Structure formats: structure tokens, C-alpha cells
mmCIF file of C-alpha atoms and ligand atoms in Angstrom:
data_model
loop_
_atom_site.group_PDB
_atom_site.id
_atom_site.type_symbol
_atom_site.label_atom_id
_atom_site.label_comp_id
_atom_site.label_asym_id
_atom_site.label_seq_id
_atom_site.Cartn_x
_atom_site.Cartn_y
_atom_site.Cartn_z
ATOM 1 C CA MET A 24 -44.966 52.898 -60.357
ATOM 2 C CA LEU A 25 -46.680 55.798 -58.661
ATOM 3 C CA GLU A 26 -49.912 55.701 -60.644
ATOM 4 C CA LEU A 27 -52.274 53.016 -61.896
ATOM 5 C CA ALA A 28 -52.287 54.840 -65.228
ATOM 6 C CA SER A 29 -48.559 54.064 -65.534
ATOM 7 C CA HIS A 30 -49.240 50.370 -64.923
ATOM 8 C CA ILE A 31 -51.892 50.505 -67.643
ATOM 9 C CA LEU A 32 -49.394 52.027 -70.066
ATOM 10 C CA ASP A 33 -46.837 49.371 -69.190
ATOM 11 C CA ILE A 34 -49.254 46.430 -69.563
ATOM 12 C CA ALA A 35 -50.561 47.829 -72.858
ATOM 13 C CA GLU A 36 -46.950 48.129 -74.084
ATOM 14 C CA ASN A 37 -46.645 44.364 -73.478
ATOM 15 C CA SER A 38 -49.688 43.929 -75.731
ATOM 16 C CA VAL A 39 -48.087 46.092 -78.412
ATOM 17 C CA ARG A 40 -44.928 43.990 -78.236
ATOM 18 C CA ALA A 41 -47.082 40.855 -78.550
ATOM 19 C CA GLY A 42 -48.257 42.148 -81.939
ATOM 20 C CA ALA A 43 -51.797 43.158 -80.930
ATOM 21 C CA SER A 44 -53.790 45.200 -83.439
ATOM 22 C CA LEU A 45 -56.524 46.027 -80.925
ATOM 23 C CA ILE A 46 -56.099 46.759 -77.228
ATOM 24 C CA GLU A 47 -59.133 47.314 -75.046
ATOM 25 C CA ILE A 48 -58.778 49.036 -71.688
ATOM 26 C CA ASP A 49 -61.708 48.750 -69.276
ATOM 27 C CA ILE A 50 -61.746 50.797 -66.099
ATOM 28 C CA ASP A 51 -64.599 50.219 -63.742
ATOM 29 C CA GLU A 52 -65.206 52.185 -60.559
ATOM 30 C CA ASP A 53 -67.960 50.815 -58.374
ATOM 31 C CA THR A 54 -68.571 52.791 -55.188
ATOM 32 C CA ALA A 55 -71.239 50.468 -53.738
ATOM 33 C CA ASN A 56 -68.894 47.480 -53.964
ATOM 34 C CA ASP A 57 -65.866 49.575 -53.037
ATOM 35 C CA SER A 58 -64.080 48.199 -56.046
ATOM 36 C CA LEU A 59 -61.929 49.444 -58.863
ATOM 37 C CA SER A 60 -61.171 47.067 -61.682
ATOM 38 C CA ILE A 61 -58.788 47.491 -64.571
ATOM 39 C CA GLU A 62 -58.784 45.111 -67.500
ATOM 40 C CA ILE A 63 -56.478 45.145 -70.525
ATOM 41 C CA ILE A 64 -57.552 42.857 -73.335
ATOM 42 C CA ASP A 65 -55.463 42.311 -76.450
ATOM 43 C CA ASN A 66 -55.581 40.203 -79.591
ATOM 44 C CA GLY A 67 -51.826 39.652 -79.693
ATOM 45 C CA ARG A 68 -49.967 36.380 -79.957
ATOM 46 C CA GLY A 69 -50.887 35.182 -76.466
ATOM 47 C CA MET A 70 -48.910 32.856 -74.258
ATOM 48 C CA LYS A 71 -48.472 29.141 -73.765
ATOM 49 C CA GLN A 72 -49.629 27.646 -70.472
ATOM 50 C CA GLU A 73 -46.093 27.177 -69.186
ATOM 51 C CA GLU A 74 -45.200 30.748 -70.157
ATOM 52 C CA MET A 75 -48.194 32.086 -68.224
ATOM 53 C CA GLU A 76 -47.151 30.210 -65.124
ATOM 54 C CA LYS A 77 -43.745 31.843 -65.233
ATOM 55 C CA VAL A 78 -44.924 35.366 -65.937
ATOM 56 C CA LEU A 79 -45.712 36.230 -62.315
ATOM 57 C CA ASP A 80 -42.134 35.407 -61.455
ATOM 58 C CA PRO A 81 -40.098 38.622 -61.764
ATOM 59 C CA PHE A 82 -37.157 36.619 -63.020
ATOM 60 C CA TYR A 83 -39.012 35.616 -66.152
ATOM 61 C CA THR A 84 -38.918 37.522 -69.424
ATOM 62 C CA THR A 85 -38.644 36.721 -73.127
ATOM 63 C CA LYS A 86 -36.763 39.921 -73.697
ATOM 64 C CA THR A 87 -33.158 39.512 -74.625
ATOM 65 C CA VAL A 88 -31.816 42.865 -73.464
ATOM 66 C CA ARG A 89 -32.543 42.354 -69.778
ATOM 67 C CA ARG A 90 -32.816 39.157 -67.777
ATOM 68 C CA PHE A 91 -35.949 39.893 -65.797
ATOM 69 C CA GLY A 92 -39.464 41.156 -66.451
ATOM 70 C CA LEU A 93 -41.125 43.486 -63.998
ATOM 71 C CA GLY A 94 -44.314 44.787 -65.538
ATOM 72 C CA ILE A 95 -46.756 42.034 -64.634
ATOM 73 C CA PRO A 96 -45.371 41.210 -61.136
ATOM 74 C CA LEU A 97 -45.506 44.922 -60.248
ATOM 75 C CA LEU A 98 -49.186 45.225 -61.140
ATOM 76 C CA ALA A 99 -50.068 41.938 -59.409
ATOM 77 C CA ASP A 100 -48.348 43.185 -56.285
ATOM 78 C CA ALA A 101 -50.064 46.588 -56.428
ATOM 79 C CA ALA A 102 -53.478 44.868 -56.606
ATOM 80 C CA ARG A 103 -52.763 42.523 -53.718
ATOM 81 C CA ARG A 104 -51.470 45.315 -51.516
ATOM 82 C CA ALA A 105 -54.706 47.228 -52.099
ATOM 83 C CA GLY A 106 -57.085 44.428 -51.108
ATOM 84 C CA GLY A 107 -57.634 43.246 -54.670
ATOM 85 C CA HIS A 108 -56.805 40.409 -57.041
ATOM 86 C CA PHE A 109 -54.822 39.838 -60.181
ATOM 87 C CA LYS A 110 -55.786 37.528 -63.025
ATOM 88 C CA LEU A 111 -54.015 36.639 -66.217
ATOM 89 C CA GLU A 112 -55.749 34.799 -69.050
ATOM 90 C CA SER A 113 -54.095 33.988 -72.312
ATOM 91 C CA GLN A 114 -54.560 31.758 -75.291
ATOM 92 C CA GLU A 115 -51.787 31.170 -77.734
ATOM 93 C CA GLY A 116 -52.624 32.721 -81.078
ATOM 94 C CA LYS A 117 -55.732 34.477 -79.682
ATOM 95 C CA GLY A 118 -54.726 37.076 -77.148
ATOM 96 C CA THR A 119 -54.247 37.980 -73.533
ATOM 97 C CA THR A 120 -56.376 39.527 -70.797
ATOM 98 C CA VAL A 121 -54.832 41.067 -67.714
ATOM 99 C CA LYS A 122 -57.210 41.981 -64.916
ATOM 100 C CA ALA A 123 -56.409 43.722 -61.655
ATOM 101 C CA THR A 124 -58.900 44.724 -58.980
ATOM 102 C CA PHE A 125 -58.376 47.064 -56.042
ATOM 103 C CA GLY A 126 -60.275 48.194 -52.998
ATOM 104 C CA LEU A 127 -61.509 51.594 -54.190
ATOM 105 C CA SER A 128 -61.088 53.187 -50.768
ATOM 106 C CA HIS A 129 -58.152 51.027 -49.683
ATOM 107 C CA MET A 130 -55.375 53.057 -48.079
ATOM 108 C CA ASP A 131 -52.672 51.368 -50.122
ATOM 109 C CA ARG A 132 -54.351 51.768 -53.490
ATOM 110 C CA GLN A 133 -52.282 53.920 -55.821
ATOM 111 C CA PRO A 134 -54.118 56.873 -57.359
ATOM 112 C CA MET A 135 -55.304 56.459 -60.946
ATOM 113 C CA GLY A 136 -53.159 59.355 -62.076
ATOM 114 C CA ASN A 137 -53.194 60.700 -65.594
ATOM 115 C CA ILE A 138 -55.110 58.195 -67.709
ATOM 116 C CA ILE A 139 -55.537 60.775 -70.506
ATOM 117 C CA SER A 140 -51.778 61.091 -70.890
ATOM 118 C CA THR A 141 -51.484 57.282 -70.927
ATOM 119 C CA LEU A 142 -53.988 56.998 -73.781
ATOM 120 C CA ILE A 143 -52.445 59.818 -75.805
ATOM 121 C CA VAL A 144 -48.981 58.336 -75.436
ATOM 122 C CA LEU A 145 -50.217 54.871 -76.447
ATOM 123 C CA ILE A 146 -52.015 56.204 -79.522
ATOM 124 C CA ALA A 147 -49.206 58.562 -80.568
ATOM 125 C CA GLY A 148 -46.456 56.016 -80.051
ATOM 126 C CA ASN A 149 -48.245 53.083 -81.687
ATOM 127 C CA SER A 150 -50.144 54.607 -84.568
ATOM 128 C CA ASP A 151 -50.824 51.239 -86.242
ATOM 129 C CA VAL A 152 -52.615 49.831 -83.167
ATOM 130 C CA ASP A 153 -56.254 50.532 -82.255
ATOM 131 C CA PHE A 154 -57.261 51.370 -78.698
ATOM 132 C CA PHE A 155 -60.679 51.084 -77.137
ATOM 133 C CA LEU A 156 -61.115 52.733 -73.734
ATOM 134 C CA LYS A 157 -64.218 52.017 -71.674
ATOM 135 C CA HIS A 158 -64.366 53.988 -68.464
ATOM 136 C CA ARG A 159 -67.248 53.510 -66.055
ATOM 137 C CA HIS A 160 -67.954 55.261 -62.787
ATOM 138 C CA ASN A 161 -71.115 53.787 -61.235
ATOM 139 C CA ASP A 162 -73.881 54.642 -63.726
ATOM 140 C CA ARG A 163 -71.839 57.000 -65.891
ATOM 141 C CA ARG A 164 -69.825 55.787 -68.831
ATOM 142 C CA SER A 165 -67.435 57.186 -71.347
ATOM 143 C CA GLU A 166 -65.735 55.544 -74.312
ATOM 144 C CA LEU A 167 -63.073 56.229 -76.875
ATOM 145 C CA ASP A 168 -62.586 53.950 -79.867
ATOM 146 C CA THR A 169 -59.775 54.776 -82.280
ATOM 147 C CA ARG A 170 -61.350 52.484 -84.922
ATOM 148 C CA ILE A 171 -64.205 54.965 -85.278
ATOM 149 C CA ILE A 172 -61.806 57.918 -85.474
ATOM 150 C CA ARG A 173 -59.594 56.129 -87.993
ATOM 151 C CA LYS A 174 -62.560 55.456 -90.273
ATOM 152 C CA GLU A 175 -63.506 59.121 -90.230
ATOM 153 C CA ILE A 176 -60.064 60.607 -90.878
ATOM 154 C CA GLU A 177 -59.223 58.275 -93.794
ATOM 155 C CA ASP A 178 -55.615 58.926 -94.866
ATOM 156 C CA VAL A 179 -54.798 61.479 -92.162
ATOM 157 C CA PRO A 180 -52.504 59.719 -89.686
ATOM 158 C CA ILE A 181 -54.052 59.182 -86.257
ATOM 159 C CA ASN A 182 -50.915 60.605 -84.632
ATOM 160 C CA HIS A 183 -51.181 63.908 -86.504
ATOM 161 C CA PRO A 184 -51.003 66.733 -83.901
ATOM 162 C CA GLU A 185 -54.491 68.000 -84.828
ATOM 163 C CA ILE A 186 -56.033 64.547 -84.427
ATOM 164 C CA LEU A 187 -54.237 63.956 -81.123
ATOM 165 C CA LYS A 188 -55.571 67.289 -79.923
ATOM 166 C CA TYR A 189 -59.108 66.207 -80.842
ATOM 167 C CA ILE A 190 -58.635 62.874 -79.043
ATOM 168 C CA ARG A 191 -57.300 64.672 -75.962
ATOM 169 C CA GLY A 192 -60.384 66.880 -76.028
ATOM 170 C CA VAL A 193 -62.742 63.895 -76.267
ATOM 171 C CA LEU A 194 -60.977 62.181 -73.365
ATOM 172 C CA GLU A 195 -61.141 65.322 -71.239
ATOM 173 C CA GLU A 196 -64.858 65.656 -71.932
ATOM 174 C CA GLY A 197 -65.511 62.023 -71.032
ATOM 175 C CA PHE A 198 -63.556 62.519 -67.876
ATOM 176 C CA SER A 199 -65.498 65.552 -66.728
ATOM 177 C CA GLU A 200 -68.763 63.729 -67.460
ATOM 178 C CA ILE A 201 -68.096 60.586 -65.447
ATOM 179 C CA LYS A 202 -66.189 62.357 -62.624
ATOM 180 C CA PRO A 203 -63.932 59.449 -61.655
ATOM 181 C CA GLU A 204 -63.123 59.077 -57.974
ATOM 182 C CA ALA A 205 -60.048 56.882 -58.387
ATOM 183 C CA MET B 21 -68.982 73.875 -73.377
ATOM 184 C CA ALA B 22 -69.837 72.485 -76.804
ATOM 185 C CA LYS B 23 -69.313 68.756 -77.073
ATOM 186 C CA LEU B 24 -66.781 67.437 -79.556
ATOM 187 C CA THR B 25 -68.477 65.450 -82.276
ATOM 188 C CA ILE B 26 -67.660 63.402 -85.347
ATOM 189 C CA ALA B 27 -68.559 66.515 -87.353
ATOM 190 C CA ASP B 28 -65.696 68.351 -85.626
ATOM 191 C CA LEU B 29 -63.410 65.489 -86.588
ATOM 192 C CA LYS B 30 -64.524 65.799 -90.223
ATOM 193 C CA LYS B 31 -63.662 69.492 -90.184
ATOM 194 C CA ILE B 32 -60.223 68.775 -88.754
ATOM 195 C CA LYS B 33 -59.674 66.119 -91.406
ATOM 196 C CA GLU B 34 -60.526 68.545 -94.188
ATOM 197 C CA LYS B 35 -58.265 71.226 -92.767
ATOM 198 C CA VAL B 36 -55.366 68.773 -92.390
ATOM 199 C CA HIS B 37 -55.992 67.459 -95.909
ATOM 200 C CA ALA B 38 -55.741 70.935 -97.381
ATOM 201 C CA GLU B 39 -52.438 71.511 -95.582
ATOM 202 C CA MET B 40 -51.060 68.073 -96.468
ATOM 203 C CA SER B 41 -51.404 68.607 -100.188
ATOM 204 C CA LEU B 42 -49.449 71.843 -99.917
ATOM 205 C CA ARG B 43 -46.241 70.389 -98.639
ATOM 206 C CA ASP B 44 -43.829 67.716 -99.828
ATOM 207 C CA GLY B 45 -40.675 66.963 -97.794
ATOM 208 C CA GLU B 46 -42.109 64.825 -95.004
ATOM 209 C CA ARG B 47 -40.451 63.009 -92.107
ATOM 210 C CA ARG B 48 -37.413 65.123 -91.532
ATOM 211 C CA VAL B 49 -37.066 63.871 -87.968
ATOM 212 C CA LYS B 50 -37.928 60.684 -86.121
ATOM 213 C CA ILE B 51 -38.009 60.766 -82.326
ATOM 214 C CA THR B 52 -38.258 57.540 -80.348
ATOM 215 C CA VAL B 53 -39.136 57.444 -76.671
ATOM 216 C CA HIS B 54 -38.290 54.156 -74.966
ATOM 217 C CA MET B 55 -41.332 52.857 -73.094
ATOM 218 C CA GLY B 56 -40.060 49.892 -71.110
ATOM 219 C CA THR B 57 -41.222 49.320 -67.554
ATOM 220 C CA CYS B 58 -38.433 51.295 -65.924
ATOM 221 C CA GLY B 59 -38.687 53.998 -68.563
ATOM 222 C CA ILE B 60 -42.348 54.415 -67.643
ATOM 223 C CA ALA B 61 -41.563 54.293 -63.922
ATOM 224 C CA SER B 62 -38.975 57.029 -64.327
ATOM 225 C CA GLY B 63 -41.190 59.386 -66.326
ATOM 226 C CA ALA B 64 -41.024 58.433 -70.032
ATOM 227 C CA ARG B 65 -44.752 59.112 -70.400
ATOM 228 C CA GLU B 66 -44.422 62.711 -69.218
ATOM 229 C CA VAL B 67 -41.447 63.159 -71.550
ATOM 230 C CA LEU B 68 -43.416 61.953 -74.567
ATOM 231 C CA ASP B 69 -46.507 63.906 -73.598
ATOM 232 C CA THR B 70 -44.412 67.098 -73.276
ATOM 233 C CA LEU B 71 -42.810 66.431 -76.646
ATOM 234 C CA LEU B 72 -46.233 65.995 -78.295
ATOM 235 C CA GLN B 73 -47.417 69.301 -76.871
ATOM 236 C CA GLU B 74 -44.242 71.085 -78.024
ATOM 237 C CA ILE B 75 -44.708 69.702 -81.544
ATOM 238 C CA ALA B 76 -48.347 70.789 -81.570
ATOM 239 C CA GLU B 77 -47.402 74.294 -80.424
ATOM 240 C CA ALA B 78 -44.613 74.626 -82.974
ATOM 241 C CA LYS B 79 -47.142 73.631 -85.664
ATOM 242 C CA ILE B 80 -44.741 71.510 -87.654
ATOM 243 C CA ASN B 81 -45.609 68.344 -89.494
ATOM 244 C CA ASP B 82 -42.281 66.823 -90.503
ATOM 245 C CA ILE B 83 -41.624 65.033 -87.213
ATOM 246 C CA VAL B 84 -42.613 61.454 -86.507
ATOM 247 C CA VAL B 85 -42.826 60.410 -82.887
ATOM 248 C CA THR B 86 -42.839 56.778 -81.897
ATOM 249 C CA THR B 87 -42.187 54.525 -78.913
ATOM 250 C CA SER B 88 -40.097 51.420 -78.593
ATOM 251 C CA GLY B 89 -39.391 48.824 -75.957
ATOM 252 C CA CYS B 90 -36.673 48.545 -73.411
ATOM 253 C CA MET B 91 -32.982 48.862 -74.287
ATOM 254 C CA GLY B 92 -31.505 47.281 -71.203
ATOM 255 C CA LEU B 93 -30.275 50.587 -69.800
ATOM 256 C CA CYS B 94 -32.694 50.965 -66.939
ATOM 257 C CA SER B 95 -30.507 53.181 -64.819
ATOM 258 C CA ARG B 96 -30.344 55.859 -67.550
ATOM 259 C CA GLU B 97 -34.046 56.054 -68.360
ATOM 260 C CA PRO B 98 -35.965 57.911 -69.651
ATOM 261 C CA LEU B 99 -34.148 57.537 -72.965
ATOM 262 C CA VAL B 100 -34.980 59.358 -76.179
ATOM 263 C CA THR B 101 -33.450 58.836 -79.629
ATOM 264 C CA VAL B 102 -33.466 61.713 -82.110
ATOM 265 C CA GLU B 103 -32.845 60.840 -85.760
ATOM 266 C CA ILE B 104 -32.580 63.740 -88.154
ATOM 267 C CA LEU B 105 -32.577 62.827 -91.824
ATOM 268 C CA ASN B 106 -29.044 62.056 -93.099
ATOM 269 C CA GLN B 107 -27.505 62.403 -89.642
ATOM 270 C CA ASP B 108 -26.345 59.940 -86.980
ATOM 271 C CA PRO B 109 -29.026 59.108 -84.400
ATOM 272 C CA ILE B 110 -28.421 60.754 -81.033
ATOM 273 C CA LYS B 111 -29.516 59.012 -77.872
ATOM 274 C CA TYR B 112 -30.329 61.209 -74.886
ATOM 275 C CA GLU B 113 -30.404 59.922 -71.307
ATOM 276 C CA TYR B 114 -32.153 60.975 -68.070
ATOM 277 C CA MET B 115 -34.787 62.955 -69.943
ATOM 278 C CA ASN B 116 -37.502 64.944 -68.178
ATOM 279 C CA PRO B 117 -40.068 67.470 -69.444
ATOM 280 C CA ASN B 118 -37.638 70.418 -69.232
ATOM 281 C CA LYS B 119 -34.746 68.602 -70.888
ATOM 282 C CA ILE B 120 -36.909 67.304 -73.729
ATOM 283 C CA ARG B 121 -38.177 70.846 -74.345
ATOM 284 C CA GLN B 122 -34.568 71.971 -74.649
ATOM 285 C CA VAL B 123 -33.678 69.059 -76.957
ATOM 286 C CA PHE B 124 -36.728 69.815 -79.070
ATOM 287 C CA LYS B 125 -36.043 73.527 -79.439
ATOM 288 C CA ARG B 126 -32.254 73.482 -79.746
ATOM 289 C CA HIS B 127 -31.572 70.158 -81.475
ATOM 290 C CA VAL B 128 -34.692 69.233 -83.438
ATOM 291 C CA LEU B 129 -35.568 72.771 -84.518
ATOM 292 C CA ASP B 130 -32.158 74.507 -84.508
ATOM 293 C CA GLY B 131 -29.880 71.546 -85.278
ATOM 294 C CA GLU B 132 -27.600 71.925 -82.264
ATOM 295 C CA ILE B 133 -26.936 68.631 -80.444
ATOM 296 C CA GLN B 134 -27.407 69.019 -76.669
ATOM 297 C CA LEU B 135 -24.130 67.428 -75.605
ATOM 298 C CA PRO B 136 -24.618 67.416 -71.814
ATOM 299 C CA PHE B 137 -27.559 65.007 -72.178
ATOM 300 C CA VAL B 138 -26.095 62.719 -74.850
ATOM 301 C CA LEU B 139 -25.682 59.044 -73.973
ATOM 302 C CA ALA B 140 -24.546 57.801 -77.358
ATOM 303 C CA ARG B 141 -24.259 58.585 -81.006
ATOM 304 C CA GLY B 142 -24.999 55.874 -83.554
ATOM 305 C CA ALA B 143 -27.481 53.290 -84.716
ATOM 306 C CA GLU B 144 -30.398 51.893 -82.785
ATOM 307 C CA ILE B 145 -29.940 48.387 -81.383
ATOM 308 C CA THR B 146 -33.423 47.383 -80.249
ATOM 309 C CA LYS B 147 -37.066 47.130 -80.576
HETATM 310 N N1 ATP C 326 -50.014 40.768 -73.559
HETATM 311 C C1 ATP C 326 -49.061 39.830 -73.704
HETATM 312 N N2 ATP C 326 -49.096 38.970 -74.751
HETATM 313 C C2 ATP C 326 -48.138 38.015 -74.903
HETATM 314 N N3 ATP C 326 -47.086 37.855 -74.060
HETATM 315 C C3 ATP C 326 -47.000 38.668 -73.002
HETATM 316 C C4 ATP C 326 -47.977 39.704 -72.758
HETATM 317 N N4 ATP C 326 -47.631 40.346 -71.615
HETATM 318 C C5 ATP C 326 -46.501 39.771 -71.180
HETATM 319 N N5 ATP C 326 -46.101 38.752 -71.991
HETATM 320 C C6 ATP C 326 -44.932 37.896 -71.805
HETATM 321 O O1 ATP C 326 -44.588 37.899 -70.446
HETATM 322 C C7 ATP C 326 -43.255 38.357 -70.237
HETATM 323 C C8 ATP C 326 -43.170 39.132 -68.946
HETATM 324 O O2 ATP C 326 -43.902 40.378 -69.027
HETATM 325 P P1 ATP C 326 -43.522 41.547 -68.041
HETATM 326 O O3 ATP C 326 -44.274 42.771 -68.433
HETATM 327 O O4 ATP C 326 -43.680 41.100 -66.636
HETATM 328 O O5 ATP C 326 -41.976 41.789 -68.292
HETATM 329 P P2 ATP C 326 -41.278 42.262 -69.635
HETATM 330 O O6 ATP C 326 -42.251 42.945 -70.523
HETATM 331 O O7 ATP C 326 -40.536 41.082 -70.191
HETATM 332 O O8 ATP C 326 -40.227 43.299 -69.085
HETATM 333 P P3 ATP C 326 -40.571 44.740 -68.450
HETATM 334 O O9 ATP C 326 -42.068 44.868 -68.433
HETATM 335 O O10 ATP C 326 -39.998 44.696 -67.088
HETATM 336 O O11 ATP C 326 -39.941 45.764 -69.331
HETATM 337 C C9 ATP C 326 -42.943 39.177 -71.497
HETATM 338 O O12 ATP C 326 -41.551 39.190 -71.771
HETATM 339 C C10 ATP C 326 -43.732 38.445 -72.565
HETATM 340 O O13 ATP C 326 -43.006 37.322 -73.053
HETATM 341 S S1 FES C 327 -37.257 49.372 -69.253
HETATM 342 FE FE1 FES C 327 -35.533 49.292 -68.147
HETATM 343 S S2 FES C 327 -34.016 49.184 -69.496
HETATM 344 FE FE2 FES C 327 -35.736 49.512 -70.560
HETATM 345 MG MG1 MG C 328 -43.589 44.462 -69.707
#
């Protein structure tokens, strides 16, 4: 993966496949601590302890169409290469949290890339799932919660082109307000 | 620049509502972009994002776009399946923003299958 935003899309797709109805994505850029943290929290089916232990092994997957799973090992590796850490927490029946941290100024940290495109693609492609983005850059914050939008638009589908355009606009505004450095 | 508010969203909802009640035949086309790990690594996100912008520009509402998981065909990603009502699904391989624009305009809008990009014809095997 060339961008962290692609990793985020990939990890959130795992959450979708695990049956999550709500996926929270927290991005935290902290200049003073030279840290970037990315957390993806879902309320999907979760994993058993023994499953979790195997997940960091690229030769583990529960998919039947391919014999290995790459998504999680790739992100764990990206974090480690950029002076950060990777943490996986999961409870069967409750949900899963994936957290990766990076040295913000580390030479080997991938760029964030297009996080707006990642969100739009997640929302458009999984219209029955809610997404909650919390993006912080030092003391500036921006949020997008599809539950609030859904309540407002009633029976208009969230993936209607006009609604997606609105969401894209809100994300772009948030972005220009917090001025991310990653 | 004026900030987008919930009031703007309400206006959009009302506008869409008015248009929705005017038309009937929905869901003429379903387009699935495969979003497995290697699909994403090879550009599936850009393909879907391009497709969404094309649909918005064409101002049509009878297309449903969705994503699905991996199909076990990593080397041919990004993969896109186009299903037009009452026709066999067509699976396109090695998609990129330009190719999906062509598929959208020529196949989805004009009904002409883009043979050079076709991987397979027939039913979907995964989610
Ligand atoms: N959020 C989650 N909730 C429940 N199970 C998960 C979650 N994320 C991953 N898993 C489990 O861990 C396995 C490995 O995930 P990983 O993303 O590394 O590979 P994959 O999704 O199987 O394949 P790939 O990502 O390469 O297409 C998955 O098959 C799934 O069983
Ligand atoms: S993600 Fe590689 S085959 Fe689907
Ligand atoms: Mg995965």
C-alpha cells in the first residue's frame, strides 16, 4: 500500500466483512509528541483469542477464496517500519479495535494520502453501515458521523449522488480547517 | 466560503425527494467494485471514486454502486462487475480511472460491452 488511507480502507473492509454496523475511524496527529495514530473500532463479530494470535501471521485467513490474509500484517509492518506500534484488541461478539501508531516525522512513514476518497468509497460501497470519522490535528478537530446524516435524510439513500456530494463537501471543509500534516 | 450545515442537507433531501417521486423504474444497473486488499493496493479505490463522480456528472439515479470482498484473482485486480437488468453480469479486469470511464460511458450508458477489458461473463461467485 502506498498510502495510510488505503490501509484504513482495507482494515475497515475487514470490519464490514465482520458484520459491523458502526465503524469508527480515529486519526490523531500530535506534533509535540511526533506521533500519528490511527484507530479503527468496529462492533462486528470480533475474534476468539486463538484467532487473534494467528491474525498477524500472513498465512492466516478465514477467507475461502485465497489461502492467506495480508491486510493486518501489512499495516502492522508499516507501523513498525515507521517507528510506531500495532495493537489488535478483539472480543468475540463485541467487536474489534485495530490501532497503529507512527512517528509523524519518520522517514519511512507512508503519507496519509486521500482520506476523503477512502471515506466516500466506504460510505458509497457499504450503504447499510455507519461511519464515524474523528480527525484531530493538535488542537483542531473535525468529525463526520453518518448516523446524524442518516437521521436527517430519512428515506433518501445515503449513497445517493447528491448526498455523497454533500458528504464530500463536509469532509473537504473539515480537512481545510484542521490542516493535517500527515 | 459558506460552511455546509444540516440546513443544507435538509434542502438536498427535499430536492431529492421531489425528484424521487417523479420516477419509477429504479435500479437498472448494479456495479460492484471488488475491495479486497490487493484490489485496494492496485487502485480499486480510485476506480470506484472515478465511477461515483461519473455517475454524479451524468445525473442518473438508476445505478446502484456497491463493493464486495476479494474474489481470489489478485493478479487481475482491480475488478469490476457490471450487471444490467436482464443481462448476464460482465466482469472487467485491470480497471483504472480511464478504463472505468470508458466502461461507464460505452457499456453502462450505451449498452456496448467493452470486450478488450472483459475477464468473464456470468454469475458472481463471491462475497
Ligand atoms: N475487524 C475484524 N473483525 C473480525 N475478524 C476480523 C477483523 N479483521 C480481521 N479479521 C479476521 O482476521 C483475518 C485476517 O485479516 P486480514 O485483513 O489480515 O486478511 P484477510 O481479510 O483474510 O485477507 P486480505 O485482507 O488479504 O484480503 C480475516 O480473514 C478475519 O477472519
Ligand atoms: S484482494 Fe486479492 S484477490 Fe481479492
Ligand atoms: Mg483484510
